[in-house]
């Protein structure tokens, strides 16, 4: 079993829709949770990170962590064609600076 | 401010050869991380360097090695290349030992034929 599971998609939604991207994990020691966006032929770009359970909002993006269920989500409101990319979740334990990534979800926003 | 830069962008090698990939971190960043992104496998952690020392390595054979120079730039060496080593190799840097805000370079696409 992989430590981090992520639905690979692909996921296609119309412009303006709310997008929900999810990851589950098995290692209860994970403390930091990140979301990266990766455009084709580019390196991953950090969108946001959260520590422990709860919500964090940044513009159109909201990250949610539920440690009791070992489940994290990224919501994108008012989705734009420019949001079309692969979204990667990543996790780490403080003191072990190794990021463990999901395999990524390919998202397409249809104009 | 320049981001993380990697060279070369593309590299084609023959099975059994050695490959050397280079990474320059963001100015002021002392930690450098290397990841392999193979098709369908996601990003796999390779190596972490901080202040010139190897701090951690992932589940890769010893033919994957590297080093960090006094100016914090880094080099990844892959010896005895195998076809399965074909992947995008990504370097990231962060301020000290705080990987919650690691910034990635564009990657080096290594193709082994």
mmCIF file of C-alpha atoms in Angstrom:
data_model
loop_
_atom_site.group_PDB
_atom_site.id
_atom_site.type_symbol
_atom_site.label_atom_id
_atom_site.label_comp_id
_atom_site.label_asym_id
_atom_site.label_seq_id
_atom_site.Cartn_x
_atom_site.Cartn_y
_atom_site.Cartn_z
ATOM 1 C CA UNK A 1 0.000 0.000 0.000
ATOM 2 C CA UNK A 2 1.314 3.443 -0.926
ATOM 3 C CA UNK A 3 1.733 5.941 1.893
ATOM 4 C CA UNK A 4 -0.178 8.555 -0.095
ATOM 5 C CA UNK A 5 -3.003 7.764 -2.512
ATOM 6 C CA UNK A 6 -4.323 10.239 -5.040
ATOM 7 C CA UNK A 7 -6.873 9.707 -7.806
ATOM 8 C CA UNK A 8 -4.937 10.253 -11.055
ATOM 9 C CA UNK A 9 -7.976 11.485 -12.948
ATOM 10 C CA UNK A 10 -8.129 12.891 -15.509
ATOM 11 C CA UNK A 11 -10.734 15.307 -14.197
ATOM 12 C CA UNK A 12 -12.536 17.699 -16.574
ATOM 13 C CA UNK A 13 -14.878 20.403 -15.320
ATOM 14 C CA UNK A 14 -16.474 23.482 -16.935
ATOM 15 C CA UNK A 15 -15.074 26.922 -16.263
ATOM 16 C CA UNK A 16 -16.488 28.478 -13.113
ATOM 17 C CA UNK A 17 -17.144 25.158 -11.376
ATOM 18 C CA UNK A 18 -15.849 24.232 -7.932
ATOM 19 C CA UNK A 19 -13.126 21.604 -8.105
ATOM 20 C CA UNK A 20 -12.396 19.138 -5.334
ATOM 21 C CA UNK A 21 -9.084 17.276 -5.290
ATOM 22 C CA UNK A 22 -8.334 14.683 -2.642
ATOM 23 C CA UNK A 23 -5.617 12.536 -1.128
ATOM 24 C CA UNK A 24 -5.632 9.860 1.522
ATOM 25 C CA UNK A 25 -2.638 8.695 3.508
ATOM 26 C CA UNK A 26 -1.698 5.893 5.830
ATOM 27 C CA UNK A 27 1.169 7.351 7.896
ATOM 28 C CA UNK A 28 -0.325 9.024 10.976
ATOM 29 C CA UNK A 29 3.027 10.724 11.674
ATOM 30 C CA UNK A 30 2.562 13.180 8.805
ATOM 31 C CA UNK A 31 2.228 16.716 10.167
ATOM 32 C CA UNK A 32 2.610 19.041 7.194
ATOM 33 C CA UNK A 33 0.440 18.837 4.113
ATOM 34 C CA UNK A 34 1.152 20.616 0.847
ATOM 35 C CA UNK A 35 -0.459 21.093 -2.520
ATOM 36 C CA UNK A 36 1.625 21.669 -5.625
ATOM 37 C CA UNK A 37 0.540 22.578 -9.127
ATOM 38 C CA UNK A 38 2.560 21.331 -12.073
ATOM 39 C CA UNK A 39 2.069 22.605 -15.583
ATOM 40 C CA UNK A 40 3.214 20.483 -18.491
ATOM 41 C CA UNK A 41 7.004 20.478 -18.870
ATOM 42 C CA UNK A 42 7.451 22.566 -15.721
ATOM 43 C CA UNK A 43 8.539 21.886 -12.163
ATOM 44 C CA UNK A 44 5.947 21.720 -9.357
ATOM 45 C CA UNK A 45 4.869 25.048 -7.871
ATOM 46 C CA UNK A 46 3.861 25.245 -4.214
ATOM 47 C CA UNK A 47 0.265 26.453 -3.838
ATOM 48 C CA UNK A 48 -0.143 26.204 -0.095
ATOM 49 C CA UNK A 49 0.680 24.157 2.947
ATOM 50 C CA UNK A 50 -1.129 23.446 6.181
ATOM 51 C CA UNK A 51 -0.096 22.104 9.527
ATOM 52 C CA UNK A 52 -2.292 19.559 11.257
ATOM 53 C CA UNK A 53 -6.090 19.500 10.916
ATOM 54 C CA UNK A 54 -8.246 22.388 9.758
ATOM 55 C CA UNK A 55 -8.830 24.671 6.808
ATOM 56 C CA UNK A 56 -6.617 27.250 5.138
ATOM 57 C CA UNK A 57 -7.786 29.649 2.474
ATOM 58 C CA UNK A 58 -5.756 31.568 -0.088
ATOM 59 C CA UNK A 59 -7.771 33.386 -2.708
ATOM 60 C CA UNK A 60 -9.735 30.860 -4.744
ATOM 61 C CA UNK A 61 -7.952 27.931 -3.092
ATOM 62 C CA UNK A 62 -8.913 26.215 0.169
ATOM 63 C CA UNK A 63 -6.902 23.380 1.695
ATOM 64 C CA UNK A 64 -8.584 21.102 4.190
ATOM 65 C CA UNK A 65 -6.980 18.484 6.437
ATOM 66 C CA UNK A 66 -8.813 15.830 8.443
ATOM 67 C CA UNK A 67 -6.175 13.924 10.403
ATOM 68 C CA UNK A 68 -8.726 11.643 12.052
ATOM 69 C CA UNK A 69 -9.728 10.318 8.628
ATOM 70 C CA UNK A 70 -6.237 10.718 7.108
ATOM 71 C CA UNK A 71 -7.782 12.714 4.298
ATOM 72 C CA UNK A 72 -6.814 16.015 2.711
ATOM 73 C CA UNK A 73 -8.569 18.102 0.098
ATOM 74 C CA UNK A 74 -7.939 21.090 -2.132
ATOM 75 C CA UNK A 75 -10.914 23.109 -3.327
ATOM 76 C CA UNK A 76 -10.690 25.510 -6.234
ATOM 77 C CA UNK A 77 -13.508 28.020 -6.559
ATOM 78 C CA UNK A 78 -14.458 29.813 -9.772
ATOM 79 C CA UNK A 79 -12.132 27.555 -11.749
ATOM 80 C CA UNK A 80 -10.318 29.097 -14.723
ATOM 81 C CA UNK A 81 -8.761 27.512 -17.829
ATOM 82 C CA UNK A 82 -5.388 28.602 -16.409
ATOM 83 C CA UNK A 83 -5.985 26.184 -13.515
ATOM 84 C CA UNK A 84 -5.601 23.291 -15.962
ATOM 85 C CA UNK A 85 -2.576 21.398 -14.640
ATOM 86 C CA UNK A 86 -1.584 18.374 -12.592
ATOM 87 C CA UNK A 87 -2.144 18.829 -8.866
ATOM 88 C CA UNK A 88 0.108 16.993 -6.449
ATOM 89 C CA UNK A 89 -0.439 16.507 -2.751
ATOM 90 C CA UNK A 90 2.636 16.064 -0.557
ATOM 91 C CA UNK A 91 3.225 15.354 3.103
ATOM 92 C CA UNK A 92 6.059 15.324 5.576
ATOM 93 C CA UNK A 93 6.982 14.814 9.194
ATOM 94 C CA UNK A 94 8.843 17.566 10.998
ATOM 95 C CA UNK A 95 12.494 16.615 11.316
ATOM 96 C CA UNK A 96 12.355 14.269 8.329
ATOM 97 C CA UNK A 97 12.563 16.676 5.453
ATOM 98 C CA UNK A 98 11.446 14.180 2.845
ATOM 99 C CA UNK A 99 8.269 15.047 0.990
ATOM 100 C CA UNK A 100 6.065 12.068 0.181
ATOM 101 C CA UNK A 101 3.979 12.837 -2.889
ATOM 102 C CA UNK A 102 0.778 11.513 -4.335
ATOM 103 C CA UNK A 103 0.913 10.560 -8.005
ATOM 104 C CA UNK A 104 -0.997 13.698 -9.034
ATOM 105 C CA UNK A 105 -4.436 14.465 -10.493
ATOM 106 C CA UNK A 106 -4.600 15.868 -14.003
ATOM 107 C CA UNK A 107 -7.220 18.630 -14.122
ATOM 108 C CA UNK A 108 -8.671 20.274 -17.233
ATOM 109 C CA UNK A 109 -10.949 23.307 -17.020
ATOM 110 C CA UNK A 110 -13.139 23.532 -20.105
ATOM 111 C CA UNK A 111 -13.878 27.117 -21.303
ATOM 112 C CA UNK B 1 15.169 37.001 -8.061
ATOM 113 C CA UNK B 2 16.264 33.895 -9.936
ATOM 114 C CA UNK B 3 14.525 30.658 -9.064
ATOM 115 C CA UNK B 4 16.031 27.203 -8.855
ATOM 116 C CA UNK B 5 17.933 26.501 -12.042
ATOM 117 C CA UNK B 6 18.811 23.081 -13.387
ATOM 118 C CA UNK B 7 21.062 22.010 -16.216
ATOM 119 C CA UNK B 8 20.974 20.526 -18.695
ATOM 120 C CA UNK B 9 17.296 20.664 -19.660
ATOM 121 C CA UNK B 10 17.537 17.423 -21.580
ATOM 122 C CA UNK B 11 20.106 14.658 -21.455
ATOM 123 C CA UNK B 12 20.314 11.536 -23.573
ATOM 124 C CA UNK B 13 22.638 8.752 -22.452
ATOM 125 C CA UNK B 14 23.319 5.172 -23.369
ATOM 126 C CA UNK B 15 22.722 2.328 -20.946
ATOM 127 C CA UNK B 16 25.775 1.825 -18.746
ATOM 128 C CA UNK B 17 27.006 5.401 -19.032
ATOM 129 C CA UNK B 18 27.106 7.996 -16.261
ATOM 130 C CA UNK B 19 24.934 11.108 -16.059
ATOM 131 C CA UNK B 20 25.652 14.311 -14.135
ATOM 132 C CA UNK B 21 22.838 16.728 -13.378
ATOM 133 C CA UNK B 22 23.324 20.150 -11.826
ATOM 134 C CA UNK B 23 21.227 22.404 -9.644
ATOM 135 C CA UNK B 24 21.623 25.981 -8.423
ATOM 136 C CA UNK B 25 19.349 26.844 -5.496
ATOM 137 C CA UNK B 26 17.633 30.139 -4.845
ATOM 138 C CA UNK B 27 20.063 32.653 -3.379
ATOM 139 C CA UNK B 28 20.153 32.260 0.409
ATOM 140 C CA UNK B 29 18.763 28.715 0.393
ATOM 141 C CA UNK B 30 21.064 26.156 1.970
ATOM 142 C CA UNK B 31 19.031 22.964 1.526
ATOM 143 C CA UNK B 32 18.794 21.131 -1.778
ATOM 144 C CA UNK B 33 16.552 18.157 -2.501
ATOM 145 C CA UNK B 34 16.537 15.807 -5.476
ATOM 146 C CA UNK B 35 13.450 13.949 -6.695
ATOM 147 C CA UNK B 36 12.819 11.531 -9.530
ATOM 148 C CA UNK B 37 9.540 11.826 -11.430
ATOM 149 C CA UNK B 38 9.070 8.748 -13.537
ATOM 150 C CA UNK B 39 5.976 8.275 -15.680
ATOM 151 C CA UNK B 40 3.086 7.013 -13.599
ATOM 152 C CA UNK B 41 5.080 6.891 -10.360
ATOM 153 C CA UNK B 42 4.896 10.438 -9.070
ATOM 154 C CA UNK B 43 7.788 12.190 -7.395
ATOM 155 C CA UNK B 44 10.129 9.924 -5.471
ATOM 156 C CA UNK B 45 12.566 11.395 -2.944
ATOM 157 C CA UNK B 46 16.207 10.795 -3.842
ATOM 158 C CA UNK B 47 18.549 12.907 -1.727
ATOM 159 C CA UNK B 48 18.644 15.858 0.661
ATOM 160 C CA UNK B 49 21.711 18.048 1.197
ATOM 161 C CA UNK B 50 22.079 20.803 3.737
ATOM 162 C CA UNK B 51 25.190 22.841 4.510
ATOM 163 C CA UNK B 52 27.284 20.551 2.337
ATOM 164 C CA UNK B 53 26.238 17.345 4.074
ATOM 165 C CA UNK B 54 23.981 14.534 2.896
ATOM 166 C CA UNK B 55 21.136 14.501 5.443
ATOM 167 C CA UNK B 56 18.833 11.847 4.054
ATOM 168 C CA UNK B 57 18.411 9.594 1.049
ATOM 169 C CA UNK B 58 15.471 7.719 -0.407
ATOM 170 C CA UNK B 59 15.169 4.086 -1.436
ATOM 171 C CA UNK B 60 17.488 4.259 -4.413
ATOM 172 C CA UNK B 61 20.602 2.171 -5.113
ATOM 173 C CA UNK B 62 24.088 3.559 -4.336
ATOM 174 C CA UNK B 63 24.710 4.318 -8.012
ATOM 175 C CA UNK B 64 22.583 7.409 -7.347
ATOM 176 C CA UNK B 65 24.834 9.838 -5.529
ATOM 177 C CA UNK B 66 25.520 13.508 -5.305
ATOM 178 C CA UNK B 67 27.160 16.323 -3.473
ATOM 179 C CA UNK B 68 26.628 19.900 -2.425
ATOM 180 C CA UNK B 69 29.278 22.519 -3.017
ATOM 181 C CA UNK B 70 30.298 25.414 -0.706
ATOM 182 C CA UNK B 71 28.092 27.793 -2.737
ATOM 183 C CA UNK B 72 25.144 25.402 -2.009
ATOM 184 C CA UNK B 73 24.775 24.295 -5.615
ATOM 185 C CA UNK B 74 24.425 20.575 -6.053
ATOM 186 C CA UNK B 75 25.204 17.774 -8.426
ATOM 187 C CA UNK B 76 23.398 14.470 -8.896
ATOM 188 C CA UNK B 77 25.360 11.609 -10.408
ATOM 189 C CA UNK B 78 23.800 8.453 -11.753
ATOM 190 C CA UNK B 79 26.239 5.685 -12.590
ATOM 191 C CA UNK B 80 25.723 2.551 -14.685
ATOM 192 C CA UNK B 81 22.565 3.967 -16.232
ATOM 193 C CA UNK B 82 19.619 1.658 -16.762
ATOM 194 C CA UNK B 83 16.646 2.152 -19.057
ATOM 195 C CA UNK B 84 14.431 2.501 -15.962
ATOM 196 C CA UNK B 85 16.384 5.613 -14.931
ATOM 197 C CA UNK B 86 14.666 7.553 -17.709
ATOM 198 C CA UNK B 87 12.676 10.233 -15.876
ATOM 199 C CA UNK B 88 12.391 13.898 -15.027
ATOM 200 C CA UNK B 89 14.848 14.746 -12.251
ATOM 201 C CA UNK B 90 13.725 17.666 -10.137
ATOM 202 C CA UNK B 91 15.764 19.736 -7.751
ATOM 203 C CA UNK B 92 14.204 21.852 -5.002
ATOM 204 C CA UNK B 93 15.689 24.259 -2.503
ATOM 205 C CA UNK B 94 14.555 25.725 0.798
ATOM 206 C CA UNK B 95 15.774 27.991 3.565
ATOM 207 C CA UNK B 96 17.661 25.760 5.932
ATOM 208 C CA UNK B 97 15.967 22.647 7.175
ATOM 209 C CA UNK B 98 12.427 23.868 6.575
ATOM 210 C CA UNK B 99 11.017 21.919 3.692
ATOM 211 C CA UNK B 100 7.483 23.265 4.027
ATOM 212 C CA UNK B 101 8.355 25.911 1.444
ATOM 213 C CA UNK B 102 10.525 24.140 -1.052
ATOM 214 C CA UNK B 103 10.784 25.647 -4.528
ATOM 215 C CA UNK B 104 11.353 23.407 -7.515
ATOM 216 C CA UNK B 105 13.361 23.904 -10.671
ATOM 217 C CA UNK B 106 12.165 22.998 -14.161
ATOM 218 C CA UNK B 107 13.871 19.636 -14.062
ATOM 219 C CA UNK B 108 16.278 17.695 -16.242
ATOM 220 C CA UNK B 109 14.710 15.161 -18.580
ATOM 221 C CA UNK B 110 17.039 12.163 -18.663
ATOM 222 C CA UNK B 111 16.510 9.615 -21.402
ATOM 223 C CA UNK B 112 18.481 6.369 -21.343
ATOM 224 C CA UNK B 113 18.586 4.476 -24.620
#
